[in-house]
Coordinates of N, CA and C in Angstrom, one line a residue:
M1 N 17.3 -20.2 3.5 CA 17.6 -19.9 2.1 C 18.2 -18.5 2.1
R2 N 19.3 -18.4 1.4 CA 19.9 -17.1 1.2 C 19.4 -16.4 0.0
T3 N 19.4 -15.1 0.0 CA 18.9 -14.3 -1.1 C 19.6 -13.0 -1.1
S4 N 19.6 -12.2 -2.1 CA 20.2 -10.9 -2.1 C 19.2 -9.9 -2.6
L5 N 19.3 -8.7 -2.2 CA 18.4 -7.6 -2.6 C 19.2 -6.4 -3.0
N6 N 18.7 -5.6 -3.9 CA 19.2 -4.3 -4.1 C 18.3 -3.3 -3.4
V7 N 18.9 -2.6 -2.5 CA 18.2 -1.6 -1.6 C 18.9 -0.3 -1.6
P8 N 18.2 0.8 -1.9 CA 18.9 2.1 -1.8 C 19.6 2.3 -0.5
D9 N 20.7 3.0 -0.4 CA 21.5 3.2 0.8 C 20.7 3.8 1.9
D10 N 19.9 4.9 1.5 CA 19.1 5.6 2.6 C 18.0 4.7 3.2
V11 N 17.4 3.8 2.4 CA 16.4 2.9 2.9 C 17.0 1.9 3.8
L12 N 18.2 1.4 3.4 CA 18.8 0.4 4.2 C 19.3 1.0 5.5
A13 N 19.8 2.2 5.5 CA 20.2 2.8 6.7 C 19.1 3.0 7.7
A14 N 17.9 3.5 7.2 CA 16.7 3.7 8.0 C 16.2 2.4 8.5
F15 N 16.2 1.3 7.7 CA 15.8 0.0 8.1 C 16.7 -0.5 9.3
D16 N 18.0 -0.4 9.1 CA 18.9 -0.9 10.1 C 18.7 -0.1 11.4
E17 N 18.5 1.2 11.3 CA 18.3 2.0 12.5 C 17.0 1.5 13.2
T18 N 16.0 1.2 12.5 CA 14.7 0.8 13.0 C 14.8 -0.5 13.7
W19 N 15.4 -1.6 13.1 CA 15.4 -2.9 13.8 C 16.3 -2.8 15.0
R20 N 17.4 -2.1 14.9 CA 18.2 -2.0 16.1 C 17.5 -1.3 17.2
A21 N 16.8 -0.2 16.9 CA 16.0 0.5 18.0 C 15.0 -0.4 18.6
Q22 N 14.4 -1.3 17.9 CA 13.4 -2.2 18.4 C 14.1 -3.4 19.2
G23 N 15.4 -3.5 19.2 CA 16.1 -4.5 19.9 C 16.1 -5.9 19.3
L24 N 15.9 -5.9 17.9 CA 16.0 -7.2 17.3 C 17.5 -7.6 17.1
D25 N 17.7 -8.9 17.0 CA 19.1 -9.3 17.0 C 19.8 -9.3 15.7
S26 N 19.1 -9.2 14.6 CA 19.7 -9.2 13.3 C 18.9 -8.5 12.2
R27 N 19.5 -8.1 11.1 CA 18.8 -7.6 10.0 C 18.0 -8.7 9.4
S28 N 18.5 -9.9 9.3 CA 17.8 -11.1 8.8 C 16.4 -11.3 9.5
R29 N 16.5 -11.2 10.8 CA 15.2 -11.4 11.6 C 14.2 -10.2 11.2
A30 N 14.7 -9.0 11.1 CA 13.8 -7.9 10.8 C 13.2 -8.1 9.4
V31 N 14.0 -8.5 8.4 CA 13.5 -8.8 7.1 C 12.5 -9.9 7.1
R32 N 12.7 -10.9 7.8 CA 11.7 -12.0 7.9 C 10.4 -11.5 8.5
E33 N 10.5 -10.7 9.5 CA 9.2 -10.1 10.1 C 8.5 -9.2 9.1
A34 N 9.3 -8.4 8.4 CA 8.7 -7.5 7.4 C 8.0 -8.3 6.3
M35 N 8.7 -9.4 5.9 CA 8.1 -10.2 4.8 C 6.8 -10.9 5.3
R36 N 6.8 -11.4 6.6 CA 5.6 -12.0 7.1 C 4.4 -11.0 7.2
E37 N 4.7 -9.8 7.6 CA 3.7 -8.7 7.6 C 3.2 -8.4 6.2
Y38 N 4.0 -8.4 5.3 CA 3.6 -8.2 3.9 C 2.7 -9.3 3.4
V39 N 3.1 -10.5 3.7 CA 2.3 -11.7 3.2 C 0.9 -11.7 4.0
E40 N 0.9 -11.4 5.3 CA -0.3 -11.4 6.0 C -1.3 -10.3 5.5
S41 N -0.7 -9.1 5.1 CA -1.5 -8.1 4.6 C -2.1 -8.5 3.3
H42 N -1.3 -9.1 2.4 CA -1.8 -9.6 1.1 C -2.9 -10.7 1.3
E43 N -2.7 -11.6 2.3 CA -3.7 -12.6 2.5 C -5.0 -12.1 3.0
E44 N -4.9 -11.0 3.9 CA -6.1 -10.4 4.4 C -6.9 -9.7 3.2
L45 N -6.2 -9.1 2.4 CA -6.9 -8.4 1.2 C -7.5 -9.5 0.3
E46 N -6.8 -10.6 0.0 CA -7.2 -11.6 -0.9 C -8.4 -12.4 -0.3
S47 N -8.5 -12.5 1.0 CA -9.6 -13.3 1.6 C -10.9 -12.5 1.8
A48 N -10.9 -11.2 1.6 CA -12.1 -10.4 1.7 C -13.1 -10.9 0.6
E49 N -14.3 -11.0 1.0 CA -15.4 -11.5 0.1 C -16.6 -10.7 0.3
G50 N -17.5 -10.7 -0.7 CA -18.7 -10.0 -0.7 C -18.5 -8.5 -0.7
E51 N -19.5 -7.8 -0.2 CA -19.5 -6.3 -0.1 C -18.6 -5.9 1.1
V52 N -17.7 -4.9 0.8 CA -16.8 -4.5 1.8 C -16.8 -2.9 1.9
V53 N -16.4 -2.4 3.0 CA -16.0 -1.0 3.1 C -14.5 -1.0 3.3
A54 N -13.8 -0.1 2.6 CA -12.4 -0.1 2.8 C -11.9 1.3 2.6
V55 N -10.7 1.5 3.1 CA -9.9 2.8 2.9 C -8.6 2.4 2.3
L56 N -8.3 3.0 1.2 CA -7.0 2.9 0.6 C -6.2 4.2 0.7
A57 N -5.1 4.1 1.4 CA -4.2 5.3 1.5 C -3.0 5.1 0.7
Y58 N -2.6 6.1 -0.1 CA -1.4 6.0 -0.9 C -0.7 7.3 -1.1
D59 N 0.6 7.2 -1.2 CA 1.4 8.4 -1.4 C 2.1 8.3 -2.8
Y60 N 2.2 9.5 -3.4 CA 2.8 9.5 -4.8 C 3.4 10.8 -5.1
E61 N 4.3 10.8 -6.1 CA 4.9 12.0 -6.7 C 3.9 12.6 -7.6
H62 N 3.4 13.8 -7.2 CA 2.3 14.4 -7.9 C 2.4 14.6 -9.4
E63 N 3.5 15.3 -9.8 CA 3.6 15.5 -11.3 C 3.8 14.3 -12.1
A64 N 4.4 13.3 -11.6 CA 4.7 12.1 -12.3 C 3.5 11.2 -12.6
V65 N 2.5 11.3 -11.8 CA 1.4 10.3 -12.0 C 0.0 10.8 -11.8
I66 N -0.2 12.1 -11.5 CA -1.5 12.6 -11.2 C -2.6 12.3 -12.3
G67 N -2.2 12.5 -13.5 CA -3.2 12.3 -14.6 C -3.6 10.8 -14.7
D68 N -2.6 9.9 -14.5 CA -2.9 8.5 -14.6 C -3.8 8.1 -13.4
L69 N -3.5 8.7 -12.2 CA -4.3 8.3 -11.0 C -5.8 8.8 -11.2
H70 N -6.0 9.9 -11.8 CA -7.3 10.4 -12.1 C -8.1 9.4 -13.0
V71 N -7.4 8.9 -14.0 CA -8.0 7.9 -14.9 C -8.4 6.7 -14.1
V72 N -7.6 6.2 -13.2 CA -7.9 5.0 -12.4 C -9.1 5.3 -11.5
Q73 N -9.1 6.5 -10.9 CA -10.2 6.8 -10.0 C -11.5 6.8 -10.8
H74 N -11.5 7.3 -12.0 CA -12.7 7.3 -12.8 C -13.1 5.9 -13.2
E75 N -12.1 5.0 -13.5 CA -12.4 3.6 -13.8 C -13.1 2.9 -12.7
F76 N -12.7 3.3 -11.4 CA -13.3 2.6 -10.3 C -14.3 3.5 -9.5
G77 N -14.9 4.4 -10.2 CA -15.9 5.3 -9.6 C -17.1 4.6 -9.0
E78 N -17.4 3.4 -9.4 CA -18.5 2.7 -8.8 C -18.2 2.2 -7.4
V79 N -16.9 2.1 -7.0 CA -16.6 1.7 -5.6 C -16.0 2.8 -4.8
I80 N -15.4 3.8 -5.4 CA -14.9 4.9 -4.7 C -16.0 5.9 -4.3
T81 N -16.3 6.0 -3.0 CA -17.4 6.9 -2.6 C -16.9 8.3 -2.3
A82 N -15.6 8.5 -1.9 CA -15.0 9.8 -1.6 C -13.5 9.7 -1.6
T83 N -12.8 10.8 -1.8 CA -11.4 10.8 -1.7 C -11.0 12.0 -0.9
S84 N -9.8 12.0 -0.3 CA -9.2 13.1 0.4 C -7.8 13.2 -0.1
H85 N -7.3 14.4 -0.3 CA -6.0 14.7 -0.9 C -5.2 15.7 -0.1
V86 N -4.0 15.5 0.2 CA -3.1 16.4 0.9 C -1.8 16.5 0.2
H87 N -1.3 17.8 0.0 CA -0.1 18.0 -0.7 C 1.0 18.1 0.4
R88 N 2.2 17.5 0.1 CA 3.4 17.6 0.9 C 4.6 17.8 0.0
G89 N 4.8 19.1 -0.4 CA 5.8 19.4 -1.4 C 5.5 18.7 -2.8
E90 N 6.4 18.0 -3.3 CA 6.2 17.3 -4.6 C 5.4 16.0 -4.4
W91 N 5.2 15.6 -3.2 CA 4.5 14.4 -2.9 C 3.1 14.7 -2.4
C92 N 2.2 13.7 -2.6 CA 0.8 13.8 -2.1 C 0.4 12.6 -1.3
L93 N -0.5 12.8 -0.4 CA -1.1 11.6 0.3 C -2.6 11.7 -0.1
E94 N -3.1 10.5 -0.5 CA -4.5 10.5 -0.9 C -5.1 9.3 -0.2
T95 N -6.4 9.5 0.2 CA -7.2 8.3 0.7 C -8.4 8.2 -0.2
A96 N -8.7 7.0 -0.5 CA -9.9 6.6 -1.3 C -10.8 5.8 -0.4
F97 N -12.0 6.3 -0.1 CA -13.0 5.6 0.7 C -13.8 4.8 -0.2
C98 N -13.9 3.5 0.0 CA -14.5 2.6 -1.0 C -15.6 1.8 -0.3
Q99 N -16.6 1.4 -1.1 CA -17.7 0.5 -0.8 C -18.1 -0.3 -2.0
G100 N -18.1 -1.6 -1.9 CA -18.5 -2.4 -3.1 C -17.9 -3.8 -3.0
P101 N -18.0 -4.5 -4.1 CA -17.5 -5.9 -4.1 C -16.0 -5.9 -3.8
A102 N -15.7 -6.9 -2.9 CA -14.3 -7.0 -2.5 C -13.3 -7.2 -3.7
E103 N -13.8 -7.9 -4.7 CA -12.9 -8.1 -5.9 C -12.6 -6.8 -6.6
Q104 N -13.5 -5.8 -6.7 CA -13.2 -4.5 -7.3 C -12.3 -3.7 -6.4
V105 N -12.5 -3.7 -5.1 CA -11.6 -3.0 -4.2 C -10.2 -3.6 -4.3
R106 N -10.1 -4.9 -4.4 CA -8.8 -5.5 -4.6 C -8.1 -5.0 -5.9
R107 N -8.9 -5.1 -7.0 CA -8.3 -4.7 -8.3 C -7.9 -3.2 -8.2
L108 N -8.6 -2.4 -7.5 CA -8.2 -1.0 -7.4 C -6.9 -0.9 -6.6
A109 N -6.7 -1.6 -5.5 CA -5.5 -1.5 -4.8 C -4.3 -2.0 -5.6
Y110 N -4.5 -3.1 -6.4 CA -3.4 -3.6 -7.2 C -3.1 -2.6 -8.4
R111 N -4.1 -2.0 -8.9 CA -3.9 -1.0 -10.0 C -3.1 0.2 -9.5
L112 N -3.4 0.7 -8.3 CA -2.6 1.8 -7.8 C -1.2 1.4 -7.6
R113 N -0.9 0.2 -7.3 CA 0.5 -0.3 -7.0 C 1.2 -0.4 -8.4
D114 N 0.5 -0.4 -9.5 CA 1.2 -0.5 -10.8 C 2.1 0.7 -11.1
F115 N 2.0 1.8 -10.5 CA 2.7 3.0 -10.9 C 4.0 3.1 -10.0
D116 N 5.1 3.3 -10.7 CA 6.4 3.5 -10.0 C 6.4 4.8 -9.1
A117 N 5.6 5.8 -9.5 CA 5.6 7.0 -8.8 C 4.7 7.0 -7.5
V118 N 4.0 5.8 -7.3 CA 3.2 5.6 -6.1 C 4.1 4.8 -5.2
A119 N 4.4 5.4 -4.0 CA 5.4 4.8 -3.1 C 4.8 3.6 -2.3
R120 N 3.6 3.9 -1.8 CA 3.0 2.9 -0.9 C 1.5 2.9 -1.2
V121 N 0.8 1.8 -1.0 CA -0.6 1.7 -0.9 C -1.0 0.8 0.3
K122 N -1.6 1.4 1.3 CA -2.1 0.7 2.5 C -3.6 0.5 2.4
V123 N -4.0 -0.6 2.8 CA -5.4 -1.0 2.7 C -6.0 -1.4 4.0
M124 N -7.1 -0.9 4.4 CA -7.8 -1.3 5.6 C -9.2 -1.7 5.1
V125 N -9.5 -3.0 5.3 CA -10.8 -3.5 4.8 C -11.7 -3.9 6.0
L126 N -12.9 -3.5 5.9 CA -13.9 -3.9 6.9 C -14.9 -4.7 6.2
G127 N -15.2 -5.9 6.7 CA -16.2 -6.8 6.0 C -17.6 -6.2 6.2
S128 N -18.5 -6.8 5.4 CA -19.9 -6.3 5.5 C -20.6 -6.7 6.8
D129 N -19.9 -7.6 7.6 CA -20.5 -8.1 8.9 C -20.3 -7.0 10.0
R130 N -19.6 -5.9 9.7 CA -19.4 -4.9 10.7 C -20.4 -3.7 10.5
E131 N -21.6 -3.9 10.9 CA -22.6 -2.8 10.6 C -22.9 -2.0 11.9

């Protein structure tokens, strides 16, 4: 199936440089691999059940969204056990260490992705069976 995407020039240039450096034969193959990784990550998050321990790492433009992020952190205070915050110019990197029902951790990850000023949200989930 053919499709088209709107991608900023700088992102496309970096993507092309990356797949070529890895020795892939085409941009299409690189896009397929990236899409598979995205789907696998989503499936892993969706399949988590019961009580989990998780780390959510996200980067964002500080001034554009910091107030909204504080509101979200307070909404999910029952599962966020600690946070760590690092400034990098106008951008920040934050980690939220979580423990609680998988459904609430999932909702928190999706809520963080709602903001345009949040560039990425990476999730690492450990099931309750890892004690």
